[in-house]
Structure formats: structure tokens, C-alpha cells
Amino acid sequence: MATEAHEDQAQIRGIGHSVKRKEDARFIRGKGNYIDDIHLPGMLYMSILRSPFAHAKLNGIDATRAQAVPGVIAVVTGELMAQHNLAWMPTMSGDTQAVLVTDKVRFQGQEVAAVIAEDPYVAKDALELIDVDYEALDVVVSPQQATATDAPVIRDEKEGQTDNHIYHWESGDADATDRAFAAADRVVSLDTFYPRSHPAPLETCGCVADVDGATGQATIYMTSQAPHAIRTVFALVAGLPEENIRIVSPDLGGGFGNKVPVYPGYVVATAASLLLGRPVKWIEDRSENLISTGFARDFHMHGELALKDDGTMLGLRTSLLADEGAFHADAQPSKFKVGLFHVVTGSYDMPAAHVAADGYYTNKAPGGVAYRCSFRVTEASYLIERLVQNAAYELGMDPADLRKKNFIRKEQFPYETATGFVYDSGDYHGAMELALEKIGYAELRAEQEQKRSEGKLWGIGLASFTEAVGAGPHKDYDILGLKMNDGAELRIHPTGKGILKISSKTQGQGHETTFAQIVAEEIGIQPEDIKVQHGDTDNTPYGLGTYASRSTPTVGAATAMVSRRVIEKARKIAAHLLEVSEEDVDFTRPTFSVRGAPDKAVTIQDVAFAAYTNFPDGMESGLEAAYYYDPPNLTFPFGTYAVAVEVDPETGVWEVMRMVAVDDCGVRINPMIVEGQIHGGLTEGYGIAAMQQITFDEAGNCIGSNFIDYLLPTAMETPRFELGETVTPSPHHPIGAKGVGESATVGSPAAYVNAVIDALWPLGVRNIDMPLTSAKVWEAIEAAKAPA
């Protein structure tokens, strides 16, 4: 037993091992270092006054009473910011956004003024003493209203902007799609709305800005998922030399895309610190976070699917209206105005497809962030899977059979879609078959028929998805011109321990563990001996950060490649120590040995020490390298989800009886962490399908600005998940990984909704827009009962 234990201890815990998360040692002890834990000498506190109106002219601000409050140091207005050319800032989408209002407010919750005080409560209370003269204007709360000829122009400050239209974007071949529809026996259409939702991270946004007026050095502690990109934007906004700006993103209490954009509070706090010569802290409260920071979704979608009577798919035509809010700030890759929505053909062999999208300004908070998904892939997956499910019913086919008939086959990969993606690998039939087996699909269908004969409403929903992640190749992917490549730096110390510096920023994904495991896999040093450093722009390589399922496909790849560079040098040193040519040295982690004489060997630890003490003549000392990874392609995780529900016809309450999720994310670095990610995504998907929605009344008042109105699933409501996996490695990724962090949120909402519609289809219900609250489901049942 002692020998076996010793062997287990000596095993390198690299890829495929469920290593306990290193970072949890501090988190479970309450020793995390979050933004509100940061306290600097002489620090001041900032609170922001927000507009109660969704659209109103600003006639004036009188801050006299607030200025007179003891402890108040300054009141900052848009007029003051304008004096320093800081009233407006660029967005991640190439638009501009007001920092503090100078002309009119454009959404409820917009930043109007800020109070800087010695105490956070004094700052908050003083807001009530700022007198603002508003003149209410007509309000636009939907893209449909935005297109009206008499709609007020929301962005009338922009030269040449005469309406509320932002962009028109197309993908695919319109003519080929028209020909496909002309040849169709049947066309199935669907209009659906994917409602506005919010990432709602446990920790809200905030910063501590510390600008040294003597040196010009600005150190800004910030809740950012993309600190390097934020630093560049700050340099452009504030005019500060970029080398004098240091962004430090400490531990983050969740992000989910919400902490990617630059928010006005960051800019105001930094400007205040510069002008006052003291650090300034700003932490938003929950309502501020929900009402003003980056939302997700809000797509009004129309889809049409052309089919033969035997179920063969011929073409797909989609159009959508995107509600971008008052400023276009959704941080999509520049080339793709609605993100990667054109992955809407999904997992299907679709000969022709066309996508047309239009974006509009409305009097709502800006955003459109990648909330637990790649860029707009969730909306695309939802539309195609709702369409396919309804098409199956109209054709009289089983929804599983229709999908399997049209899936891209294994032998077709690499497969170029009708909208230009090149899927590198997949086994869609394998994932589907496993999901059907795990849920007992045939038996459930038989039981469903029995229950229906008893008057009960049972439904079984399926959803298959292909996600496009890992943006991306430099020729196609940038944000504000910054190419979406990421880097890693690896240094092995003389004692054989190491430090890995990465450009991504973890916010709960376990990067400090999983990326150390990649190094362990490549080099043979145990993951606990590799420190992973991230979130500090002065001490990490440049990169675009962590969002939209990018980390493993880009930074994980960079980590593998930089490890291989280190091994290249280590092999030369090993050859020197072993007194053989480099070509005669074999490496089997963690040992370098002489080919044909395996007993003559040195370990990676021996080599690391020699890199500083006994290296060959003409070689630089040290054992370190850097690598910036430019992906040759995206990666394409996929899967199939199956859900069984029962709907109460008297109340509209629907209960999930079974939920099976089969994911294929290629190689899994840490299976335990992957399963945790999937569970989290499935929970968020359930919340979106069942309860989460931010909506607005006719005056633009935000309904969903607190956790009483904006509901999140708790352990009580969340169903039990049954997981399965298939493994189809990415052929171009250095370790075969595809990434998994967002797939569950991408695929699961359609599965839940399809299950409810499956239950109600015999009644004549064809669609219910999310969230499927019990009231909406009950209303649909009652409407179906009413005489035609």
C-alpha cells in the first residue's frame, strides 16, 4: 500500500485530473481580496446621482446644498468633466457614451453627477441634496418604437444621426437562400423574443482610483474581466501615457460579461483622484448594477426554415432587431455587428442561409454583453432550436429524428457552414444518442402518451447546439482595432518551481488551477508548484481578457505553447548535462534521458537549477519564455440537452422532472471544474427560461432593478442535472480543448422551452416567449381553450 501511495503521489496531476482548486484555500476562509477590501491612506468615497427619467433634457444642476454638507469634498458634474474633455468616452463597439450628462439623459439610471466625500454614507446622503432641473421627453423602449417616423432621436448629439438606426448587417447568401425556399415543400416560421436579462454577478462593479499628481502614475484597482483593454481605453479617454496606467483586477465575485465594458464610474473616480490628489473608491449598489450596467440578449427574432416533406432542411432565413440601449456598447468583435449570431445554422447540414440584422438605439441602459456565452451565440442557438422543434411537429416527425436526419455527419468535418464558419470537428449524432439513452427517451415518449390519455400535460424538450468560441484569429477578430490574441509568460525558478503569467482574468473559473495543470502536463512540474498570476497589467502579458468563452481556447493554448518553448531550451541544457547531442535526448515528463540509455537521465528540476548555474557556453541563463497565441480558427464545443416537464393546467406551473446534459468540449483539463461550470450554466439557463427578465414600462422605468423583481434561481427551484460527455478533441488546439464555460447557458433555455411547448402543442400553443412564468403559461393554456 505504501508503494501504491507513493506512486499516486508521484503522478503528475496534469490534464484530465480533478485537482482541487488552489484558489479555494483563500476563498473558503474568507481571505479573498475583492475590490471593496482595498483601503488606501487618505481614501475618499464616491457615490453617483442617477436619472429617474428615461429621456429628459437637462436644464441645469444646482449642487450648492450638497457642497455644503460636512465631509463632502467635491460634486462632479458633466460640465466639470467637459472642461477636462472627459464628458464622453469611447465604447468597446466604437460608439461614444456620456460619462456624466451634459445635454440630456437617455436612460433611467444614467449617471448625472457624483459626490466625493470623506465617508461613503455622507456621499450617498448628499446625492439627495443635488437639485436637477429635468424636462421630460418622449421615450422609446423597443426597436419597433425606434423605427417609427415620429420617434424622438435619442442620439441627436451625433453629427449626421437623424434617426435611431445604428447598423445593418448581413451574413450568408441571400440569393442561394431564396432559391432554397423556392424549392421547399414546406416553410416553418417563428417570431420570438429573447428578453433582456442581466448577468447579476454576486459582486457589483467598482474601482479604487489612485492617481499620483507628482509622478503621473495612475493605479486603478477595478472589477474588470479585461484589464489590458481597459488600460488602453483609459489612455485614449484620459490622455494619460499608457505606461503610467496600471490596472489591477483583484479577486472578482463573478463577471459573466458584466465586467467587460468601461463604465462611467471608473472614469469619474479616476478623474476625481487626479484633480483631488487622493485615492477615490466607488462601489455601486445592487440596483445600480441592475439598472445601468451591461445587460444581455434583448433580440427580437424572426426565423424561417425551408424543408422537404421528408424533413430534409434546405435553407434558413433569419432577421432580427437588436435593442442596443442608449449607447452602442456591446463589445462585439468589430467585424460582426451582432456578434457570432450567424452560427444560427447550429449543428445542421444547412445548404443555404441568410441573416439580416438591424440595431437600434432605445432609452434603456446600454450593453448586449456576452452573458455566459460567446458573442450572441445563445440567441442564435435558441432561435434555431425552437424552429427545429416546431418544424418536427408540423411535419409529424419525432423531434429527435428530425435533428438526427439533418445533423452534420462526422465524416463531413471540417465543415464550412452557409454563413462562413469552418467547424473543425464534431460528433453530433453521438451526443444526441447518449442524451436520449440517459434520459430514457423512448420510454418517456410512451409514458407521455399514457399521461396525455389521463389529461395530464407532459412535455419532452430537446436542444442541440454548436457554440463558436475562442475569438479569435487576428484577420477577423478585434475589438476597437485590438486583435483578440492572448499571451502567457512562464518562468521556471532555480528550485524547479514556476510562475505563469497570463493575459486572461479569472472570475471563478479556476484558472489558477487549470492553467497550472496545463504546465504540469507539458513540463512535468506539479500544479501546486506553479503560481498563476493574472489581473495586473504591469505584471502580465497583453491580451483581451476573459469573456465569451475565450480563456481556454486562447490563453490555455498560449500556456501550452509557452511550456513547449521552455522545454525546447530545457532540452538543450539537458543535453549539456548529459554530455550528448540534443537530438539524442528524449523527454518523458518530468525526465530527460539519453535515447537508448534511459538510466542516464536528469529531471526538469535538475535542468531548472542548471539554467542558472551550469548552462552551455553561448546560451543565455534562465529558463523562461513568452508566447502570444493567434488562433488559426475558433473552437466549436457542442452537445445535446434533454428535458422532461409536467405542466399544471390549472396554474401554469411547470416542474422539471428530468434534465440530462451531454456536452463535448474536447479535452477536459480538470473534469471536476468542468462539471461545476456546466452545473452553473445549466442553472443560469433555467433561470433565463423560467424567471429572469428585465423589462420597462411605457415611461422607460426599469422593472427588474432589484432581486424582488429580477428573480434568480435558488437551490429550491433549480432542478437536478444529470451530466454526460463525449470527447471530440479540437484538431488545431495545442491540447485539443474547445472550452466549456458557457455552453450550458447557450443550449439549455431552448430545451426547457421546447419541453413546455411539447406539453402544450396538442392544445394549439405554438410559442411562449421567455421567461415562462406560471402566469404566462396559464394564459397560453386559457387562450388555447377559447373558441377560435
Short mmCIF file of C-alpha atoms in Angstrom, two decimals, residues 409-666:
data_model
loop_
_atom_site.label_atom_id
_atom_site.label_comp_id
_atom_site.label_asym_id
_atom_site.label_seq_id
_atom_site.Cartn_x
_atom_site.Cartn_y
_atom_site.Cartn_z
CA ARG A 409 -22.06 13.82 -40.07
CA LYS A 410 -18.66 13.02 -38.54
CA GLU A 411 -17.12 12.37 -41.96
CA GLN A 412 -18.13 15.85 -43.18
CA PHE A 413 -15.71 17.66 -40.84
CA PRO A 414 -14.11 20.10 -41.30
CA TYR A 415 -17.43 21.57 -42.37
CA GLU A 416 -17.99 25.07 -43.77
CA THR A 417 -21.38 26.48 -42.85
CA ALA A 418 -23.54 28.55 -45.16
CA THR A 419 -22.58 31.63 -43.16
CA GLY A 420 -18.83 31.07 -43.30
CA PHE A 421 -17.80 29.25 -40.13
CA VAL A 422 -15.50 26.25 -40.51
CA TYR A 423 -16.42 23.72 -37.84
CA ASP A 424 -13.26 21.77 -37.05
CA SER A 425 -14.74 18.60 -35.56
CA GLY A 426 -17.88 17.10 -34.09
CA ASP A 427 -19.96 14.03 -33.37
CA TYR A 428 -23.47 15.39 -33.09
CA HIS A 429 -25.15 12.03 -33.50
CA GLY A 430 -23.04 10.59 -30.68
CA ALA A 431 -24.02 13.36 -28.27
CA MET A 432 -27.68 13.04 -29.21
CA GLU A 433 -27.75 9.26 -28.80
CA LEU A 434 -26.12 9.49 -25.38
CA ALA A 435 -28.62 12.13 -24.22
CA LEU A 436 -31.56 10.05 -25.45
CA GLU A 437 -30.16 6.96 -23.73
CA LYS A 438 -29.54 8.71 -20.43
CA ILE A 439 -32.99 10.23 -20.21
CA GLY A 440 -34.72 7.08 -21.46
CA TYR A 441 -36.30 8.89 -24.39
CA ALA A 442 -38.31 6.03 -25.90
CA GLU A 443 -39.74 5.09 -22.51
CA LEU A 444 -40.56 8.73 -21.73
CA ARG A 445 -42.44 9.14 -25.01
CA ALA A 446 -44.50 6.04 -24.24
CA GLU A 447 -45.21 7.32 -20.73
CA GLN A 448 -46.14 10.71 -22.17
CA GLU A 449 -48.86 9.12 -24.31
CA GLN A 450 -50.26 7.40 -21.25
CA LYS A 451 -50.26 10.63 -19.22
CA ARG A 452 -51.92 12.54 -22.04
CA SER A 453 -54.70 9.99 -22.14
CA GLU A 454 -55.21 10.81 -18.45
CA GLY A 455 -55.47 14.53 -19.22
CA LYS A 456 -52.01 15.43 -17.93
CA LEU A 457 -49.63 17.78 -19.69
CA TRP A 458 -46.23 16.14 -20.07
CA GLY A 459 -43.54 17.50 -22.34
CA ILE A 460 -40.13 16.41 -23.57
CA GLY A 461 -37.80 19.01 -24.99
CA LEU A 462 -34.54 18.64 -26.88
CA ALA A 463 -31.91 21.16 -27.86
CA SER A 464 -28.69 20.50 -29.75
CA PHE A 465 -26.15 23.27 -30.01
CA THR A 466 -22.84 24.16 -31.57
CA GLU A 467 -21.08 27.10 -29.96
CA ALA A 468 -18.40 29.20 -31.66
CA VAL A 469 -15.82 30.21 -29.04
CA GLY A 470 -12.22 31.27 -28.63
CA ALA A 471 -12.25 34.55 -30.55
CA GLY A 472 -10.14 34.71 -32.36
CA PRO A 473 -7.94 34.73 -35.49
CA HIS A 474 -6.45 38.18 -35.94
CA LYS A 475 -7.61 38.58 -39.55
CA ASP A 476 -11.25 38.53 -38.45
CA TYR A 477 -11.40 39.35 -34.75
CA ASP A 478 -10.65 42.61 -32.98
CA ILE A 479 -12.27 44.99 -30.54
CA LEU A 480 -11.53 48.69 -31.15
CA GLY A 481 -8.82 47.50 -33.53
CA LEU A 482 -7.11 45.46 -30.81
CA LYS A 483 -6.55 41.95 -32.13
CA MET A 484 -8.07 39.23 -29.98
CA ASN A 485 -4.87 37.34 -29.31
CA ASP A 486 -3.67 36.46 -25.83
CA GLY A 487 -0.40 35.66 -24.16
CA ALA A 488 1.39 33.68 -21.49
CA GLU A 489 4.80 34.03 -19.85
CA LEU A 490 6.38 31.13 -17.99
CA ARG A 491 9.44 31.25 -15.76
CA ILE A 492 10.91 28.21 -14.00
CA HIS A 493 12.90 29.21 -10.94
CA PRO A 494 16.23 27.58 -9.97
CA THR A 495 14.44 25.41 -7.39
CA GLY A 496 12.17 23.90 -10.02
CA LYS A 497 9.07 25.86 -9.08
CA GLY A 498 7.42 28.15 -11.60
CA ILE A 499 5.30 31.23 -12.23
CA LEU A 500 2.89 31.51 -15.12
CA LYS A 501 1.66 34.98 -16.06
CA ILE A 502 -1.44 35.07 -18.22
CA SER A 503 -3.41 37.76 -20.02
CA SER A 504 -6.82 36.36 -19.06
CA LYS A 505 -8.56 37.26 -15.82
CA THR A 506 -10.32 34.63 -13.75
CA GLN A 507 -13.61 35.41 -12.07
CA GLY A 508 -14.40 31.99 -10.68
CA GLN A 509 -13.40 29.61 -13.48
CA GLY A 510 -10.42 28.16 -11.63
CA HIS A 511 -7.63 29.48 -13.88
CA GLU A 512 -5.07 29.32 -11.08
CA THR A 513 -5.60 25.56 -11.04
CA THR A 514 -6.37 24.58 -14.62
CA PHE A 515 -3.60 26.58 -16.29
CA ALA A 516 -1.12 25.23 -13.76
CA GLN A 517 -2.31 21.78 -14.84
CA ILE A 518 -1.53 22.59 -18.47
CA VAL A 519 2.03 23.47 -17.44
CA ALA A 520 2.19 20.27 -15.41
CA GLU A 521 1.05 18.28 -18.43
CA GLU A 522 3.67 19.81 -20.69
CA ILE A 523 6.66 20.13 -18.36
CA GLY A 524 6.13 17.68 -15.51
CA ILE A 525 6.11 20.11 -12.58
CA GLN A 526 3.18 19.51 -10.24
CA PRO A 527 0.39 22.13 -10.47
CA GLU A 528 0.82 23.14 -6.83
CA ASP A 529 4.37 24.22 -7.72
CA ILE A 530 3.16 26.60 -10.44
CA LYS A 531 1.88 30.00 -9.37
CA VAL A 532 -0.56 31.56 -11.84
CA GLN A 533 -0.58 35.36 -11.91
CA HIS A 534 -3.29 37.40 -13.62
CA GLY A 535 -5.20 40.66 -13.49
CA ASP A 536 -2.28 43.11 -13.14
CA THR A 537 -1.36 44.96 -16.32
CA ASP A 538 2.16 45.76 -15.07
CA ASN A 539 2.89 42.11 -14.40
CA THR A 540 1.11 40.08 -17.07
CA PRO A 541 1.29 39.86 -20.87
CA TYR A 542 -1.09 41.90 -23.01
CA GLY A 543 -4.37 40.33 -24.02
CA LEU A 544 -8.07 40.96 -24.49
CA GLY A 545 -9.18 39.20 -21.31
CA THR A 546 -11.73 36.66 -20.16
CA TYR A 547 -15.23 36.64 -21.62
CA ALA A 548 -17.17 34.92 -24.41
CA SER A 549 -15.60 31.52 -23.69
CA ARG A 550 -12.14 32.71 -24.69
CA SER A 551 -9.82 31.66 -21.88
CA THR A 552 -9.02 28.03 -22.58
CA PRO A 553 -9.10 28.29 -26.39
CA THR A 554 -6.67 31.26 -26.38
CA VAL A 555 -4.77 31.56 -23.10
CA GLY A 556 -4.88 27.83 -22.48
CA ALA A 557 -3.29 27.37 -25.89
CA ALA A 558 -0.71 30.08 -25.17
CA THR A 559 0.12 28.29 -21.91
CA ALA A 560 0.73 25.00 -23.71
CA MET A 561 2.85 26.70 -26.37
CA VAL A 562 4.96 28.69 -23.93
CA SER A 563 5.55 25.50 -21.94
CA ARG A 564 6.83 23.85 -25.10
CA ARG A 565 9.18 26.76 -25.70
CA VAL A 566 10.57 26.28 -22.21
CA ILE A 567 11.04 22.58 -22.90
CA GLU A 568 12.94 23.39 -26.12
CA LYS A 569 15.52 25.30 -24.10
CA ALA A 570 15.44 22.78 -21.28
CA ARG A 571 16.30 20.02 -23.75
CA LYS A 572 19.46 21.89 -24.80
CA ILE A 573 20.51 22.26 -21.17
CA ALA A 574 19.73 18.60 -20.50
CA ALA A 575 21.92 17.60 -23.46
CA HIS A 576 24.72 19.69 -21.95
CA LEU A 577 24.33 17.99 -18.57
CA LEU A 578 24.13 14.51 -20.10
CA GLU A 579 27.01 15.23 -22.49
CA VAL A 580 25.09 14.12 -25.60
CA SER A 581 23.66 15.88 -28.61
CA GLU A 582 20.26 17.47 -28.31
CA GLU A 583 18.86 15.01 -30.87
CA ASP A 584 19.74 12.12 -28.53
CA VAL A 585 17.66 13.48 -25.64
CA ASP A 586 14.17 12.13 -25.02
CA PHE A 587 11.71 13.87 -22.71
CA THR A 588 9.09 11.96 -20.76
CA ARG A 589 7.84 14.30 -18.09
CA PRO A 590 9.47 15.09 -15.80
CA THR A 591 12.66 13.40 -17.03
CA PHE A 592 15.14 13.98 -19.83
CA SER A 593 17.00 10.81 -20.73
CA VAL A 594 19.52 9.61 -23.27
CA ARG A 595 17.91 7.74 -26.14
CA GLY A 596 18.80 4.07 -25.78
CA ALA A 597 20.15 4.61 -22.24
CA PRO A 598 17.14 5.58 -20.14
CA ASP A 599 19.03 5.21 -16.85
CA LYS A 600 21.16 8.18 -17.83
CA ALA A 601 18.74 10.95 -17.02
CA VAL A 602 18.08 14.31 -15.36
CA THR A 603 14.79 15.78 -14.17
CA ILE A 604 13.21 19.09 -15.11
CA GLN A 605 14.19 20.28 -11.63
CA ASP A 606 17.83 19.42 -12.34
CA VAL A 607 17.65 21.31 -15.61
CA ALA A 608 15.99 24.33 -13.96
CA PHE A 609 18.83 24.63 -11.46
CA ALA A 610 21.41 24.24 -14.21
CA ALA A 611 19.72 27.01 -16.22
CA TYR A 612 21.05 29.43 -13.62
CA THR A 613 24.25 27.61 -12.57
CA ASN A 614 25.58 25.31 -15.31
CA PHE A 615 24.28 26.25 -18.75
CA PRO A 616 26.15 25.81 -22.05
CA ASP A 617 28.52 28.45 -23.38
CA GLY A 618 26.79 30.92 -25.66
CA MET A 619 23.36 30.38 -24.06
CA GLU A 620 21.51 32.98 -22.04
CA SER A 621 20.91 31.96 -18.45
CA GLY A 622 17.43 31.36 -17.07
CA LEU A 623 14.54 29.17 -18.07
CA GLU A 624 11.64 31.25 -19.26
CA ALA A 625 9.68 32.16 -22.38
CA ALA A 626 6.72 34.15 -23.66
CA TYR A 627 4.12 33.23 -26.26
CA TYR A 628 1.27 35.14 -27.88
CA TYR A 629 -1.32 32.83 -29.40
CA ASP A 630 -3.13 33.75 -32.60
CA PRO A 631 -5.77 31.04 -33.07
CA PRO A 632 -5.96 29.57 -36.58
CA ASN A 633 -9.69 29.10 -36.08
CA LEU A 634 -12.38 29.24 -33.44
CA THR A 635 -13.25 26.10 -31.49
CA PHE A 636 -16.72 24.57 -31.57
CA PRO A 637 -17.97 22.80 -28.44
CA PHE A 638 -21.34 21.11 -28.87
CA GLY A 639 -23.89 18.96 -27.13
CA THR A 640 -27.47 17.86 -26.71
CA TYR A 641 -29.77 18.59 -23.76
CA ALA A 642 -32.99 16.73 -22.95
CA VAL A 643 -35.65 17.91 -20.52
CA ALA A 644 -38.88 16.34 -19.28
CA VAL A 645 -41.52 18.53 -17.63
CA GLU A 646 -45.04 18.35 -16.27
CA VAL A 647 -47.31 21.38 -16.59
CA ASP A 648 -50.17 22.02 -14.19
CA PRO A 649 -53.09 23.08 -16.44
CA GLU A 650 -54.84 24.86 -13.55
CA THR A 651 -51.95 27.10 -12.52
CA GLY A 652 -49.44 27.09 -15.39
CA VAL A 653 -46.69 25.94 -13.02
CA TRP A 654 -44.22 23.65 -14.79
CA GLU A 655 -41.90 21.30 -13.00
CA VAL A 656 -38.71 19.79 -14.39
CA MET A 657 -38.80 16.04 -13.80
CA ARG A 658 -35.56 15.16 -15.61
CA MET A 659 -32.75 17.23 -17.11
CA VAL A 660 -29.90 15.50 -18.99
CA ALA A 661 -26.99 17.49 -20.39
CA VAL A 662 -24.42 15.92 -22.71
CA ASP A 663 -21.51 18.20 -23.53
CA ASP A 664 -18.49 17.79 -25.78
CA CYS A 665 -15.84 20.38 -25.00
CA GLY A 666 -12.95 18.40 -26.39
#
